[in-house]
C-alpha positions as a Python dict, from the first residue, in 0.01 Angstrom:
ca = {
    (1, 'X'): (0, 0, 0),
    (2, 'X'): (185, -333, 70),
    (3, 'X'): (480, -399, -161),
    (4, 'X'): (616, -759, -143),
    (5, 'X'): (1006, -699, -96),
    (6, 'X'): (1175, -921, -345),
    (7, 'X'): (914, -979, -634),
    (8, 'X'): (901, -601, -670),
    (9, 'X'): (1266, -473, -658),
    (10, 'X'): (1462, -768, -828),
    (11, 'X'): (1462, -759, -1202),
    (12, 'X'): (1673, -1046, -1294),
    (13, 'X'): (2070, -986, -1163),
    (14, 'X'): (2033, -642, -1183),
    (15, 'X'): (1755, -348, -1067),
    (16, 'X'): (1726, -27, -1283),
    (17, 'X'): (1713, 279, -1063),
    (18, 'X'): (1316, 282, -1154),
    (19, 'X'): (1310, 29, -891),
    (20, 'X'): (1478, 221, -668),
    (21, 'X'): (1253, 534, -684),
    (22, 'X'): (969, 263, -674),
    (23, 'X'): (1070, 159, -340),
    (24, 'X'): (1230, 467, -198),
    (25, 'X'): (874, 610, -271),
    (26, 'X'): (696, 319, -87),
    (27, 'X'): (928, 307, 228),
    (28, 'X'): (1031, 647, 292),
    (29, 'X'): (783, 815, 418),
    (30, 'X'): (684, 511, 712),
    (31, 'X'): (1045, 487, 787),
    (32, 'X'): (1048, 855, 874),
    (33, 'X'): (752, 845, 1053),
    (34, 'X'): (952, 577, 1278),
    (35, 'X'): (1234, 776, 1334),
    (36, 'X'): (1059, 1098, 1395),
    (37, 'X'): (855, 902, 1668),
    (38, 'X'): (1182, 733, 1828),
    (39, 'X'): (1434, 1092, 1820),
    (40, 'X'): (1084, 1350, 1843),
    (41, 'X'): (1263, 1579, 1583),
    (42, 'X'): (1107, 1530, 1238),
    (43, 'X'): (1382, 1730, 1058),
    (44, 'X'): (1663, 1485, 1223),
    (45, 'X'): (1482, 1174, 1108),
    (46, 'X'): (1424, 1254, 777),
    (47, 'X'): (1820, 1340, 732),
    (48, 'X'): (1853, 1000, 880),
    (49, 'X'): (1608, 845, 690),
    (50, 'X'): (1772, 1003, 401),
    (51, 'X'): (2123, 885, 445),
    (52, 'X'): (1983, 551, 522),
    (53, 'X'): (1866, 511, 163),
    (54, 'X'): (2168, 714, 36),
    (55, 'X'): (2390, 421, 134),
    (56, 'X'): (2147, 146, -13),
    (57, 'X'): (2157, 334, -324),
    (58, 'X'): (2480, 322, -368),
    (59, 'X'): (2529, -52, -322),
    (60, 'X'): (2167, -110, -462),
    (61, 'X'): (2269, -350, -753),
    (62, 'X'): (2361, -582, -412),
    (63, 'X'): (2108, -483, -226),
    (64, 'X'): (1766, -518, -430),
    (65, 'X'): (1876, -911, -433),
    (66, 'X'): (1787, -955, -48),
    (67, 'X'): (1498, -1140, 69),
    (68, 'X'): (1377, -755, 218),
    (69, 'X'): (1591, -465, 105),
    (70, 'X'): (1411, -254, 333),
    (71, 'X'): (1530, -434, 613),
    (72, 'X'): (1855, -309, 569),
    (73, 'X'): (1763, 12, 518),
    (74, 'X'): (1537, 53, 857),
    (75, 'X'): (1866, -123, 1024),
    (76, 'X'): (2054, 159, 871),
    (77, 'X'): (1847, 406, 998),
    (78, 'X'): (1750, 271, 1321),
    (79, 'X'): (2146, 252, 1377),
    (80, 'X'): (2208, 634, 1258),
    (81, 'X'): (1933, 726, 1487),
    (82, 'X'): (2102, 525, 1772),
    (83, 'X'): (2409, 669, 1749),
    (84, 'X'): (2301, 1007, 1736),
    (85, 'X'): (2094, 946, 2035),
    (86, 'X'): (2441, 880, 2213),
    (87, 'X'): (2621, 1167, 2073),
    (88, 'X'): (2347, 1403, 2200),
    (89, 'X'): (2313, 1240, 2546),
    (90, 'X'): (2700, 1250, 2578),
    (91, 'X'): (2669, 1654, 2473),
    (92, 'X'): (2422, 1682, 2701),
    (93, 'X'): (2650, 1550, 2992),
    (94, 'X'): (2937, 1705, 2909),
    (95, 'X'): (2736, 2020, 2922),
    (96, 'X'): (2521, 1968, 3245),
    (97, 'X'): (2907, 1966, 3411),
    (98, 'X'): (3007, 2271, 3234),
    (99, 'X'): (2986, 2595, 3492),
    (100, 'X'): (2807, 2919, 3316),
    (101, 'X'): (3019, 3229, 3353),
    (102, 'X'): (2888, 3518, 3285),
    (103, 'X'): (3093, 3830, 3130),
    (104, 'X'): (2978, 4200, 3157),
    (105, 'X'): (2931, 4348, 2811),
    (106, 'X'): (3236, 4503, 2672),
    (107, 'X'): (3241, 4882, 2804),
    (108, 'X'): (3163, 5185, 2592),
    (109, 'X'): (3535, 5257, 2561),
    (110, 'X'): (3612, 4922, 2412),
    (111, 'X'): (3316, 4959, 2166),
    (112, 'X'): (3454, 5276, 2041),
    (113, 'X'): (3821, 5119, 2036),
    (114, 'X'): (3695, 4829, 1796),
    (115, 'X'): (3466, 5069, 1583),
    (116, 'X'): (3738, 5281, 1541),
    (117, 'X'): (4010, 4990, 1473),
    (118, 'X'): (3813, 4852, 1228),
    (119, 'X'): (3869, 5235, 1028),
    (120, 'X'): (4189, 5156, 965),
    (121, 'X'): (4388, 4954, 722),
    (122, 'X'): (4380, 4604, 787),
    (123, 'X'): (4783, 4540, 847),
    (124, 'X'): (4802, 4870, 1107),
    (125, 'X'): (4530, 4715, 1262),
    (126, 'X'): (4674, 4379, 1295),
    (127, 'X'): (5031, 4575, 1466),
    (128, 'X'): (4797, 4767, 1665),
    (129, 'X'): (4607, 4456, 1797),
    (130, 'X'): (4912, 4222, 1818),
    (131, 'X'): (5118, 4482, 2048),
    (132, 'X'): (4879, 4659, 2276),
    (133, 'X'): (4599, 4401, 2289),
    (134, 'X'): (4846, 4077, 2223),
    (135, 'X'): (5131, 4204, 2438),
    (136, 'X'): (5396, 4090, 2169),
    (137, 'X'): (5679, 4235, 2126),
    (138, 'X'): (5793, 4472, 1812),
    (139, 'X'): (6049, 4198, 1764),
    (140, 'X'): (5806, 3931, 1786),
    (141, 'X'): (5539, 4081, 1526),
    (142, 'X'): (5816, 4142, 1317),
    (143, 'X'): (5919, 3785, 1328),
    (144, 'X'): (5581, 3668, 1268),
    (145, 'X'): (5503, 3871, 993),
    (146, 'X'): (5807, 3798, 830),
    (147, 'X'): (5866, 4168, 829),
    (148, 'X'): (6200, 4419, 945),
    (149, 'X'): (6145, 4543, 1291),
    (150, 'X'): (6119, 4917, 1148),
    (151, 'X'): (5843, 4829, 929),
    (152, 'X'): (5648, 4698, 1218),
    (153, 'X'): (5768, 5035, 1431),
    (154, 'X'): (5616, 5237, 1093),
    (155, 'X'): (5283, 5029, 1135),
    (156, 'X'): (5210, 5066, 1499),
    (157, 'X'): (5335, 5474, 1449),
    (158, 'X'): (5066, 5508, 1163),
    (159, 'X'): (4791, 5287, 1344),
    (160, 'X'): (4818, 5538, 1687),
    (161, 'X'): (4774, 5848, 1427),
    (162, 'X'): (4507, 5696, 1258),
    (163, 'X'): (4352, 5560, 1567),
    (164, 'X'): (4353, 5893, 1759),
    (165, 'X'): (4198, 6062, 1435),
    (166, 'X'): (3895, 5797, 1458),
    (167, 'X'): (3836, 5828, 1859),
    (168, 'X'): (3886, 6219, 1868),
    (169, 'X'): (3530, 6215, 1608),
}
């Protein structure tokens, strides 16, 4: 189905947004088609596509008056496409120079030291894991936390005695 560009989008100064779903219905679909051809990911293109005719429908009132409003929508998309064209191949780089390190799983005893942390009240846990795993200070916790330095002495006490109950199970 052909649609002539101006004769069927212009009403007068001003297009209802019946025209719009007129030619959003007549264009989408091909202009997708494009795009999925050009990037080879159909889902990508028809976000594209999508945002493409999001941005002429919000300046449609301007828009409908060009000689071919679809023009500037297939510019629109063919840019959006473009662009993320670049972004991916510059991923793509920065990852090809990127070394893969591998890491041995975390041993039993660390499983059973998280299992068992996660047992016990969130702010003993959060001593617990800020001075033995975060190597602060009592002092420092206490400053963070906005906290005296015998409170944070209380929560690391209590998180040991609730720890060792959990990893003695």
């Amino acid at each position: 189905m052909t649609i002539p560009a101006a004769a069927t989008y212009r009403s007068g100064a001003e297009s209802s947004a019946h025209d719009f779903d007129e030619f959003y219905a007549a264009k989408f679909d091909v202009l997708r088609g494009q795009i999925y051809a050009y990037l080879g990911d159909r889902a990508e293109a028809q976000d594209l596509v999508q945002e493409a005719f999001c941005r002429a429908y919000s300046k449609w009132k301007k828009i409908c008056r060009y000689d071919d409003p679809y023009a500037f929508v297939r510019r629109v998309a063919w840019n959006l496409a473009t662009s993320r064209l670049r972004r991916q191949q510059t991923s793509m780089n920065f990852l090809r120079r990127q070394r893969e390190e591998h890491a041995d799983g975390p041993s039993p005893d660390r499983v059973a030291l998280v299992a068992a942390l996660a047992k016990i009240p969130p702010q003993l846990r959060k001593a617990v894991v800020l001075h033995y795993l975060g190597h602060l200070s009592v002092a420092e916790i206490a400053q963070q936390e906005d906290v005296a330095e015998g409170t944070v002495k209380s929560w690391l006490s209590r998180g040991r005695a609730a720890l060792a109950s959990h990893l003695q199970h």
